[in-house]
Amino acid sequence: MHTDEFRTRVRNFIAAQAPTGQFYDGVRVPRSPDAEGALRGWYASLFDAGLIGGSWPAQYGGRPDHSLRHDAVVMEEIVRARAPRPIDQVLLASHLIITFGTEAQREKYLPRIRSAEDIWCQLFSEPDVGSDLARLSTKAIERPDGTFCVDGQKVWSTDAQWSQMGVLIARTDRSAKPHAGLTVFLLDMTTPGVGIRPIREMTGSDEFCEVHLDQVVIPPEQILGELNQGWAVVNSGLASERAYVGANSVLLAQLLDDIVELSGHVDYLSGPAADDPVVSEQLADFKARVAAVQCLAADVVSQVIAGTDHPSDGLLAKLAYTELNVALCSYAMTMMAGGRLRPSGQPVAARLEHAMLWSRALTISGGSSEIVRNLIATQLLQLPRSW
Ligand SMILES: Cc1cc2nc3c(=O)[nH]c(=O)nc-3n(C[C@H](O)[C@H](O)[C@H](O)COP(=O)(O)OP(=O)(O)OC[C@H]3O[C@@H](n4cnc5c(N)ncnc54)[C@H](O)[C@@H]3O)c2cc1C
């Protein structure tokens, strides 16, 4: 289907099906059974309509005419409509199960992902280990009956409190080098010994959890991929995720629109912020920077679709997007602090305040800005490794 035609179809679908209400970026954990039902229904409908899961094998609902361009369009339109985004950890889980899973694992879990009966979380980070994940210390010890006994703690596990399943990485061979001796397990979150404690964030939401694993027994058929080969599994990139950078540039454009709107609702001593020449100069500068990130993101999406992207391309777009996001949000806060907000500006101010509180998180998740700069320096600029 032609991209424009497909985009219209997606827009119409979202307008008809997306749950309404306040869905700010990062706020996803449902607050009531009704909200949870609506969210699960929304995710299932996206699969049913073929708007996500298009790259899956045909017997699990994939489409023969699917291209990464479709993934990019769907995510852009979801962001544009401020509708809830599909959960990254669920997309990651399905990708890993399709790539590394046994046929039995695919048959068991993929239909339950499509129907949104199973939400998945990602159990990688630990209190002392994030960027340098290979040093993780959660251990899984094989017992004489072939099952594994897992002890340890995970943290920042997004959506764990309403997940049925988790992708867990644990150390299965403590004598091996850090990157070796790791294994990925598909963990049923209701297994005895799994303790989940939500963490309240400064946004007022609790999207993350601590997950305690106390003598959790996992059968061997829940290993994903090979024993002790978990590093390759967790590092298997998700192509559609790289195609989603275009959606992030939509988010930036929305943010700038919100700041322009805000400038009409904030009064400086001299009059409305929108009439201040210093403000217009700054907003024009931001417009140019947002346009530059949009071009960069569009280029990355094209390269990913053509299969010609360099490993650093997505990183460049991520760095540019997340850091500009912080700069835009900070500027909005400066504008509000320097003037008086009219009551008419409350809704846009609330959106921007939430965006500000959330903006730092995006410079950490999926690789912190410092790590991303290190990778760009070595991969793209061929500079010597300094860490
Ligand atoms: C929104 C969000 C969602 C997340 N969801 C999940 C999830 O679902 N599951 C999960 O397992 N984890 C999740 N995480 C955790 C995330 O993966 C980690 O926060 C990330 O890997 C960084 O690890 P850390 O927090 O331990 O920081 P650290 O690795 O301890 O880093 C601390 C600081 O030191 C810097 N630093 C570290 N190493 C270097 C270096 N070599 N050179 C220069 N600077 C360095 C970092 O940039 C950072 O500023 C999430 C995080 C966020 C923000």
GROMACS .gro file of C-alpha atoms and ligand atoms in nm:
model
  440
    1MET     CA    1   0.000   0.000   0.000
    2HIS     CA    2   0.126   0.348  -0.085
    3THR     CA    3   0.264   0.532   0.219
    4ASP     CA    4   0.017   0.824   0.201
    5GLU     CA    5  -0.278   0.587   0.171
    6PHE     CA    6  -0.144   0.382   0.461
    7ARG     CA    7  -0.094   0.696   0.673
    8THR     CA    8  -0.456   0.800   0.616
    9ARG     CA    9  -0.572   0.453   0.716
   10VAL     CA   10  -0.363   0.468   1.034
   11ARG     CA   11  -0.493   0.817   1.122
   12ASN     CA   12  -0.853   0.706   1.079
   13PHE     CA   13  -0.790   0.394   1.285
   14ILE     CA   14  -0.633   0.590   1.570
   15ALA     CA   15  -0.912   0.849   1.568
   16ALA     CA   16  -1.170   0.571   1.599
   17GLN     CA   17  -0.995   0.331   1.837
   18ALA     CA   18  -0.740   0.501   2.064
   19PRO     CA   19  -0.840   0.534   2.427
   20THR     CA   20  -0.899   0.895   2.521
   21GLY     CA   21  -0.772   1.075   2.829
   22GLN     CA   22  -0.437   1.214   2.933
   23PHE     CA   23  -0.154   1.010   2.789
   24TYR     CA   24   0.171   1.194   2.842
   25ASP     CA   25   0.496   1.039   2.731
   26GLY     CA   26   0.610   0.787   2.986
   27VAL     CA   27   0.274   0.764   3.163
   28ARG     CA   28   0.136   0.428   3.080
   29VAL     CA   29   0.071   0.220   3.388
   30PRO     CA   30  -0.308   0.198   3.415
   31ARG     CA   31  -0.461   0.340   3.732
   32SER     CA   32  -0.784   0.136   3.735
   33PRO     CA   33  -0.920  -0.194   3.598
   34ASP     CA   34  -1.114   0.006   3.337
   35ALA     CA   35  -0.800   0.190   3.224
   36GLU     CA   36  -0.611  -0.139   3.208
   37GLY     CA   37  -0.888  -0.298   2.999
   38ALA     CA   38  -0.885   0.001   2.763
   39LEU     CA   39  -0.507  -0.011   2.723
   40ARG     CA   40  -0.496  -0.386   2.663
   41GLY     CA   41  -0.785  -0.351   2.416
   42TRP     CA   42  -0.597  -0.074   2.233
   43TYR     CA   43  -0.279  -0.282   2.203
   44ALA     CA   44  -0.474  -0.588   2.084
   45SER     CA   45  -0.657  -0.376   1.825
   46LEU     CA   46  -0.325  -0.245   1.688
   47PHE     CA   47  -0.215  -0.606   1.632
   48ASP     CA   48  -0.555  -0.709   1.488
   49ALA     CA   49  -0.543  -0.423   1.238
   50GLY     CA   50  -0.189  -0.526   1.138
   51LEU     CA   51  -0.046  -0.193   1.254
   52ILE     CA   52   0.205  -0.360   1.484
   53GLY     CA   53   0.354  -0.707   1.451
   54GLY     CA   54   0.368  -0.673   1.072
   55SER     CA   55   0.722  -0.814   1.057
   56TRP     CA   56   0.629  -1.130   1.247
   57PRO     CA   57   0.625  -1.467   1.066
   58ALA     CA   58   0.300  -1.506   0.870
   59GLN     CA   59   0.167  -1.789   1.090
   60TYR     CA   60   0.178  -1.550   1.387
   61GLY     CA   61   0.003  -1.265   1.208
   62GLY     CA   62   0.281  -1.098   1.007
   63ARG     CA   63   0.194  -0.937   0.673
   64PRO     CA   64   0.363  -1.024   0.343
   65ASP     CA   65   0.353  -0.660   0.229
   66HIS     CA   66   0.500  -0.529   0.555
   67SER     CA   67   0.789  -0.285   0.545
   68LEU     CA   68   0.972  -0.091   0.813
   69ARG     CA   69   0.820   0.220   0.652
   70HIS     CA   70   0.483   0.099   0.789
   71ASP     CA   71   0.630   0.069   1.141
   72ALA     CA   72   0.767   0.423   1.114
   73VAL     CA   73   0.435   0.568   0.993
   74VAL     CA   74   0.233   0.391   1.265
   75MET     CA   75   0.454   0.522   1.544
   76GLU     CA   76   0.461   0.876   1.400
   77GLU     CA   77   0.082   0.884   1.383
   78ILE     CA   78   0.038   0.744   1.735
   79VAL     CA   79   0.269   1.015   1.869
   80ARG     CA   80   0.098   1.285   1.660
   81ALA     CA   81  -0.241   1.183   1.804
   82ARG     CA   82  -0.095   1.172   2.160
   83ALA     CA   83  -0.229   0.815   2.184
   84PRO     CA   84  -0.059   0.550   2.405
   85ARG     CA   85   0.252   0.409   2.237
   86PRO     CA   86   0.303   0.033   2.216
   87ILE     CA   87   0.518  -0.085   2.506
   88ASP     CA   88   0.887  -0.105   2.410
   89GLN     CA   89   0.948  -0.406   2.634
   90VAL     CA   90   0.664  -0.600   2.469
   91LEU     CA   91   0.801  -0.523   2.123
   92LEU     CA   92   1.146  -0.628   2.244
   93ALA     CA   93   1.013  -0.953   2.393
   94SER     CA   94   0.833  -1.051   2.073
   95HIS     CA   95   1.141  -0.969   1.867
   96LEU     CA   96   1.362  -1.184   2.093
   97ILE     CA   97   1.115  -1.474   2.098
   98ILE     CA   98   1.086  -1.468   1.717
   99THR     CA   99   1.464  -1.445   1.675
  100PHE     CA  100   1.586  -1.682   1.946
  101GLY     CA  101   1.281  -1.874   2.071
  102THR     CA  102   1.194  -2.237   2.018
  103GLU     CA  103   0.881  -2.318   1.820
  104ALA     CA  104   0.710  -2.411   2.148
  105GLN     CA  105   0.797  -2.070   2.297
  106ARG     CA  106   0.669  -1.888   1.988
  107GLU     CA  107   0.344  -2.085   1.989
  108LYS     CA  108   0.291  -2.022   2.356
  109TYR     CA  109   0.378  -1.655   2.385
  110LEU     CA  110   0.323  -1.475   2.053
  111PRO     CA  111  -0.058  -1.519   2.044
  112ARG     CA  112  -0.078  -1.397   2.404
  113ILE     CA  113   0.121  -1.087   2.309
  114ARG     CA  114  -0.110  -1.023   2.011
  115SER     CA  115  -0.417  -1.045   2.231
  116ALA     CA  116  -0.247  -0.827   2.499
  117GLU     CA  117  -0.316  -1.094   2.759
  118ASP     CA  118   0.055  -1.079   2.835
  119ILE     CA  119   0.235  -0.755   2.901
  120TRP     CA  120   0.612  -0.805   2.925
  121CYS     CA  121   0.880  -0.624   3.120
  122GLN     CA  122   1.256  -0.617   3.080
  123LEU     CA  123   1.460  -0.736   3.379
  124PHE     CA  124   1.813  -0.625   3.291
  125SER     CA  125   1.934  -0.335   3.512
  126GLU     CA  126   2.038  -0.391   3.872
  127PRO     CA  127   2.102  -0.147   4.159
  128ASP     CA  128   2.477  -0.146   4.084
  129VAL     CA  129   2.467  -0.220   3.714
  130GLY     CA  130   2.315  -0.029   3.424
  131SER     CA  131   2.541   0.094   3.145
  132ASP     CA  132   2.791  -0.182   3.216
  133LEU     CA  133   2.528  -0.455   3.209
  134ALA     CA  134   2.779  -0.739   3.164
  135ARG     CA  135   2.879  -0.700   3.530
  136LEU     CA  136   2.534  -0.803   3.652
  137SER     CA  137   2.521  -1.018   3.962
  138THR     CA  138   2.177  -1.185   3.969
  139LYS     CA  139   2.262  -1.552   3.965
  140ALA     CA  140   2.079  -1.854   3.828
  141ILE     CA  141   2.216  -2.181   3.958
  142GLU     CA  142   2.129  -2.505   3.783
  143ARG     CA  143   1.987  -2.768   4.018
  144PRO     CA  144   2.017  -3.148   3.983
  145ASP     CA  145   1.665  -3.169   3.836
  146GLY     CA  146   1.765  -2.930   3.553
  147THR     CA  147   1.568  -2.631   3.687
  148PHE     CA  148   1.741  -2.302   3.774
  149CYS     CA  149   1.722  -2.122   4.109
  150VAL     CA  150   1.747  -1.745   4.069
  151ASP     CA  151   1.851  -1.492   4.335
  152GLY     CA  152   1.911  -1.121   4.290
  153GLN     CA  153   1.753  -0.784   4.238
  154LYS     CA  154   1.651  -0.592   3.929
  155VAL     CA  155   1.555  -0.225   3.914
  156TRP     CA  156   1.398   0.033   3.680
  157SER     CA  157   1.180  -0.248   3.542
  158THR     CA  158   0.923  -0.049   3.344
  159ASP     CA  159   0.564  -0.179   3.369
  160ALA     CA  160   0.665  -0.477   3.589
  161GLN     CA  161   0.367  -0.426   3.822
  162TRP     CA  162   0.114  -0.515   3.553
  163SER     CA  163   0.333  -0.753   3.349
  164GLN     CA  164   0.257  -1.122   3.322
  165MET     CA  165   0.602  -1.205   3.184
  166GLY     CA  166   0.956  -1.072   3.200
  167VAL     CA  167   1.273  -1.112   2.993
  168LEU     CA  168   1.532  -1.181   3.261
  169ILE     CA  169   1.909  -1.192   3.224
  170ALA     CA  170   2.108  -1.370   3.493
  171ARG     CA  171   2.455  -1.511   3.549
  172THR     CA  172   2.465  -1.888   3.498
  173ASP     CA  173   2.843  -1.935   3.493
  174ARG     CA  174   3.035  -1.734   3.749
  175SER     CA  175   3.374  -1.866   3.634
  176ALA     CA  176   3.334  -1.722   3.283
  177LYS     CA  177   3.431  -1.370   3.167
  178PRO     CA  178   3.160  -1.106   3.234
  179HIS     CA  179   3.008  -1.116   2.883
  180ALA     CA  180   3.007  -1.495   2.879
  181GLY     CA  181   2.818  -1.702   3.134
  182LEU     CA  182   2.494  -1.500   3.104
  183THR     CA  183   2.159  -1.656   3.016
  184VAL     CA  184   1.821  -1.508   2.924
  185PHE     CA  185   1.507  -1.658   3.077
  186LEU     CA  186   1.138  -1.603   3.003
  187LEU     CA  187   1.006  -1.546   3.354
  188ASP     CA  188   0.646  -1.588   3.461
  189MET     CA  189   0.603  -1.291   3.697
  190THR     CA  190   0.364  -1.490   3.921
  191THR     CA  191   0.635  -1.745   4.009
  192PRO     CA  192   0.682  -1.776   4.388
  193GLY     CA  193   0.976  -1.562   4.506
  194VAL     CA  194   0.918  -1.276   4.258
  195GLY     CA  195   0.858  -0.957   4.458
  196ILE     CA  196   0.756  -0.639   4.276
  197ARG     CA  197   0.772  -0.292   4.433
  198PRO     CA  198   0.672   0.012   4.223
  199ILE     CA  199   0.895   0.320   4.247
  200ARG     CA  200   0.729   0.664   4.263
  201GLU     CA  201   0.895   0.908   4.023
  202MET     CA  202   0.912   1.284   4.032
  203THR     CA  203   0.640   1.293   3.764
  204GLY     CA  204   0.405   1.156   4.033
  205SER     CA  205   0.367   0.828   3.841
  206ASP     CA  206   0.516   0.494   3.925
  207GLU     CA  207   0.618   0.345   3.594
  208PHE     CA  208   0.926   0.161   3.720
  209CYS     CA  209   0.964  -0.116   3.973
  210GLU     CA  210   1.219  -0.290   4.182
  211VAL     CA  211   1.195  -0.664   4.124
  212HIS     CA  212   1.333  -0.894   4.394
  213LEU     CA  213   1.411  -1.252   4.297
  214ASP     CA  214   1.430  -1.479   4.598
  215GLN     CA  215   1.495  -1.846   4.517
  216VAL     CA  216   1.281  -1.823   4.205
  217VAL     CA  217   1.268  -2.161   4.029
  218ILE     CA  218   1.264  -2.149   3.648
  219PRO     CA  219   1.233  -2.463   3.433
  220PRO     CA  220   1.496  -2.514   3.159
  221GLU     CA  221   1.240  -2.479   2.877
  222GLN     CA  222   1.216  -2.111   2.976
  223ILE     CA  223   1.573  -2.042   2.858
  224LEU     CA  224   1.568  -1.812   2.556
  225GLY     CA  225   1.847  -1.900   2.312
  226GLU     CA  226   2.142  -2.097   2.439
  227LEU     CA  227   2.263  -2.145   2.795
  228ASN     CA  228   2.544  -1.895   2.869
  229GLN     CA  229   2.483  -1.711   2.539
  230GLY     CA  230   2.253  -1.444   2.680
  231TRP     CA  231   2.475  -1.150   2.584
  232ALA     CA  232   2.403  -1.200   2.213
  233VAL     CA  233   2.030  -1.223   2.292
  234VAL     CA  234   2.005  -0.895   2.487
  235ASN     CA  235   2.216  -0.714   2.230
  236SER     CA  236   2.005  -0.818   1.935
  237GLY     CA  237   1.880  -0.486   1.798
  238LEU     CA  238   1.524  -0.428   1.699
  239ALA     CA  239   1.508  -0.284   1.345
  240SER     CA  240   1.162  -0.136   1.393
  241GLU     CA  241   1.287   0.048   1.703
  242ARG     CA  242   1.551   0.220   1.489
  243ALA     CA  243   1.277   0.316   1.243
  244TYR     CA  244   1.088   0.484   1.530
  245VAL     CA  245   1.331   0.778   1.553
  246GLY     CA  246   1.105   0.964   1.311
  247ALA     CA  247   0.829   0.949   1.573
  248ASN     CA  248   1.057   1.121   1.822
  249SER     CA  249   1.106   1.413   1.587
  250VAL     CA  250   0.725   1.444   1.570
  251LEU     CA  251   0.736   1.470   1.949
  252LEU     CA  252   0.991   1.753   1.930
  253ALA     CA  253   0.777   1.946   1.683
  254GLN     CA  254   0.476   1.906   1.915
  255LEU     CA  255   0.684   2.029   2.206
  256LEU     CA  256   0.791   2.340   2.015
  257ASP     CA  257   0.427   2.404   1.914
  258ASP     CA  258   0.336   2.383   2.283
  259ILE     CA  259   0.605   2.637   2.376
  260VAL     CA  260   0.487   2.875   2.103
  261GLU     CA  261   0.134   2.833   2.243
  262LEU     CA  262   0.264   2.892   2.596
  263SER     CA  263   0.426   3.220   2.491
  264GLY     CA  264   0.076   3.353   2.422
  265HIS     CA  265  -0.036   3.271   2.777
  266VAL     CA  266   0.260   3.408   2.975
  267ASP     CA  267   0.280   3.778   3.058
  268TYR     CA  268   0.617   3.941   3.112
  269LEU     CA  269   0.630   4.291   3.267
  270SER     CA  270   0.658   4.428   2.913
  271GLY     CA  271   0.356   4.231   2.784
  272PRO     CA  272   0.289   3.880   2.642
  273ALA     CA  273   0.602   3.665   2.606
  274ALA     CA  274   0.504   3.607   2.242
  275ASP     CA  275   0.560   3.980   2.172
  276ASP     CA  276   0.908   3.982   2.323
  277PRO     CA  277   1.176   3.995   2.047
  278VAL     CA  278   1.418   3.791   2.258
  279VAL     CA  279   1.156   3.516   2.287
  280SER     CA  280   1.083   3.514   1.914
  281GLU     CA  281   1.454   3.497   1.839
  282GLN     CA  282   1.494   3.198   2.071
  283LEU     CA  283   1.186   3.021   1.933
  284ALA     CA  284   1.306   3.074   1.576
  285ASP     CA  285   1.641   2.925   1.675
  286PHE     CA  286   1.464   2.623   1.824
  287LYS     CA  287   1.259   2.587   1.505
  288ALA     CA  288   1.580   2.554   1.305
  289ARG     CA  289   1.720   2.299   1.550
  290VAL     CA  290   1.399   2.092   1.547
  291ALA     CA  291   1.400   2.100   1.165
  292ALA     CA  292   1.761   1.976   1.168
  293VAL     CA  293   1.671   1.683   1.396
  294GLN     CA  294   1.371   1.605   1.173
  295CYS     CA  295   1.603   1.584   0.871
  296LEU     CA  296   1.848   1.367   1.061
  297ALA     CA  297   1.570   1.137   1.182
  298ALA     CA  298   1.415   1.113   0.833
  299ASP     CA  299   1.756   1.022   0.693
  300VAL     CA  300   1.808   0.754   0.959
  301VAL     CA  301   1.464   0.605   0.890
  302SER     CA  302   1.542   0.593   0.516
  303GLN     CA  303   1.878   0.428   0.582
  304VAL     CA  304   1.723   0.172   0.818
  305ILE     CA  305   1.454   0.090   0.561
  306ALA     CA  306   1.716   0.055   0.287
  307GLY     CA  307   1.932  -0.156   0.520
  308THR     CA  308   2.225   0.081   0.473
  309ASP     CA  309   2.235   0.239   0.819
  310HIS     CA  310   2.561   0.266   1.010
  311PRO     CA  311   2.550   0.145   1.376
  312SER     CA  312   2.601   0.506   1.487
  313ASP     CA  313   2.319   0.658   1.280
  314GLY     CA  314   2.046   0.577   1.530
  315LEU     CA  315   2.272   0.694   1.814
  316LEU     CA  316   2.327   1.032   1.645
  317ALA     CA  317   1.952   1.079   1.612
  318LYS     CA  318   1.891   0.967   1.971
  319LEU     CA  319   2.153   1.205   2.110
  320ALA     CA  320   2.029   1.498   1.901
  321TYR     CA  321   1.664   1.433   1.986
  322THR     CA  322   1.696   1.370   2.360
  323GLU     CA  323   1.932   1.662   2.427
  324LEU     CA  324   1.721   1.908   2.224
  325ASN     CA  325   1.417   1.776   2.412
  326VAL     CA  326   1.583   1.873   2.742
  327ALA     CA  327   1.678   2.218   2.604
  328LEU     CA  328   1.322   2.287   2.483
  329CYS     CA  329   1.166   2.177   2.812
  330SER     CA  330   1.414   2.385   3.014
  331TYR     CA  331   1.335   2.690   2.803
  332ALA     CA  332   0.962   2.643   2.863
  333MET     CA  333   1.027   2.636   3.239
  334THR     CA  334   1.238   2.953   3.214
  335MET     CA  335   0.956   3.126   3.028
  336MET     CA  336   0.704   3.028   3.294
  337ALA     CA  337   0.935   3.127   3.579
  338GLY     CA  338   0.999   3.469   3.425
  339GLY     CA  339   0.637   3.573   3.385
  340ARG     CA  340   0.280   3.521   3.499
  341LEU     CA  341   0.086   3.231   3.354
  342ARG     CA  342  -0.271   3.316   3.262
  343PRO     CA  343  -0.534   3.057   3.366
  344SER     CA  344  -0.596   2.992   2.995
  345GLY     CA  345  -0.241   2.854   2.972
  346GLN     CA  346  -0.286   2.585   3.240
  347PRO     CA  347  -0.338   2.285   3.005
  348VAL     CA  348  -0.034   2.357   2.789
  349ALA     CA  349   0.173   2.443   3.099
  350ALA     CA  350   0.080   2.107   3.258
  351ARG     CA  351   0.188   1.921   2.943
  352LEU     CA  352   0.519   2.106   2.938
  353GLU     CA  353   0.584   2.053   3.310
  354HIS     CA  354   0.534   1.681   3.262
  355ALA     CA  355   0.759   1.684   2.955
  356MET     CA  356   1.028   1.860   3.160
  357LEU     CA  357   1.016   1.604   3.441
  358TRP     CA  358   1.027   1.320   3.190
  359SER     CA  359   1.292   1.469   2.960
  360ARG     CA  360   1.598   1.360   3.163
  361ALA     CA  361   1.480   0.998   3.159
  362LEU     CA  362   1.511   0.989   2.782
  363THR     CA  363   1.878   1.090   2.804
  364ILE     CA  364   1.934   0.774   3.015
  365SER     CA  365   1.709   0.498   2.880
  366GLY     CA  366   1.830   0.305   2.578
  367GLY     CA  367   2.189   0.422   2.646
  368SER     CA  368   2.278   0.737   2.840
  369SER     CA  369   2.403   1.042   2.649
  370GLU     CA  370   2.757   0.985   2.783
  371ILE     CA  371   2.761   0.624   2.665
  372VAL     CA  372   2.610   0.725   2.331
  373ARG     CA  373   2.882   0.990   2.284
  374ASN     CA  374   3.147   0.730   2.368
  375LEU     CA  375   3.003   0.496   2.104
  376ILE     CA  376   2.982   0.768   1.838
  377ALA     CA  377   3.340   0.872   1.914
  378THR     CA  378   3.472   0.520   1.864
  379GLN     CA  379   3.236   0.386   1.596
  380LEU     CA  380   3.200   0.690   1.374
  381LEU     CA  381   3.500   0.909   1.447
  382GLN     CA  382   3.736   0.614   1.495
  383LEU     CA  383   3.875   0.774   1.812
  384PRO     CA  384   4.055   0.548   2.058
  385ARG     CA  385   3.842   0.387   2.326
  386SER     CA  386   3.887   0.589   2.644
  387TRP     CA  387   3.676   0.396   2.893
  388LIG     C1  388   1.284   0.572   3.123
  388LIG     C2  389   1.368   0.455   3.161
  388LIG     C3  390   1.319   0.327   3.144
  388LIG     C4  391   1.398   0.217   3.181
  388LIG     N1  392   1.343   0.093   3.171
  388LIG     C5  393   1.417  -0.014   3.205
  388LIG     C6  394   1.362  -0.145   3.198
  388LIG     O1  395   1.245  -0.165   3.164
  388LIG     N2  396   1.439  -0.249   3.235
  388LIG     C7  397   1.568  -0.234   3.274
  388LIG     O2  398   1.633  -0.334   3.300
  388LIG     N3  399   1.623  -0.110   3.286
  388LIG     C8  400   1.551   0.000   3.253
  388LIG     N4  401   1.604   0.126   3.266
  388LIG     C9  402   1.737   0.141   3.324
  388LIG    C10  403   1.840   0.183   3.221
  388LIG     O3  404   1.871   0.078   3.134
  388LIG    C11  405   1.963   0.231   3.300
  388LIG     O4  406   1.923   0.345   3.375
  388LIG    C12  407   2.076   0.268   3.208
  388LIG     O5  408   2.131   0.153   3.152
  388LIG    C13  409   2.188   0.344   3.286
  388LIG     O6  410   2.227   0.268   3.394
  388LIG     P1  411   2.234   0.327   3.543
  388LIG     O7  412   2.106   0.398   3.570
  388LIG     O8  413   2.275   0.217   3.633
  388LIG     O9  414   2.347   0.438   3.538
  388LIG     P2  415   2.504   0.413   3.538
  388LIG    O10  416   2.540   0.313   3.434
  388LIG    O11  417   2.549   0.387   3.677
  388LIG    O12  418   2.556   0.555   3.493
  388LIG    C14  419   2.554   0.667   3.583
  388LIG    C15  420   2.611   0.786   3.509
  388LIG    O13  421   2.747   0.758   3.470
  388LIG    C16  422   2.762   0.772   3.330
  388LIG     N5  423   2.855   0.670   3.282
  388LIG    C17  424   2.851   0.537   3.306
  388LIG     N6  425   2.951   0.474   3.244
  388LIG    C18  426   3.019   0.569   3.176
  388LIG    C19  427   3.135   0.568   3.092
  388LIG     N7  428   3.200   0.454   3.063
  388LIG     N8  429   3.177   0.685   3.039
  388LIG    C20  430   3.114   0.803   3.067
  388LIG     N9  431   3.006   0.811   3.148
  388LIG    C21  432   2.960   0.695   3.201
  388LIG    C22  433   2.624   0.752   3.272
  388LIG    O14  434   2.609   0.818   3.149
  388LIG    C23  435   2.536   0.816   3.380
  388LIG    O15  436   2.531   0.956   3.361
  388LIG    C24  437   1.528   0.237   3.233
  388LIG    C25  438   1.577   0.367   3.249
  388LIG    C26  439   1.499   0.475   3.215
  388LIG    C27  440   1.552   0.612   3.238
   0.00000   0.00000   0.00000
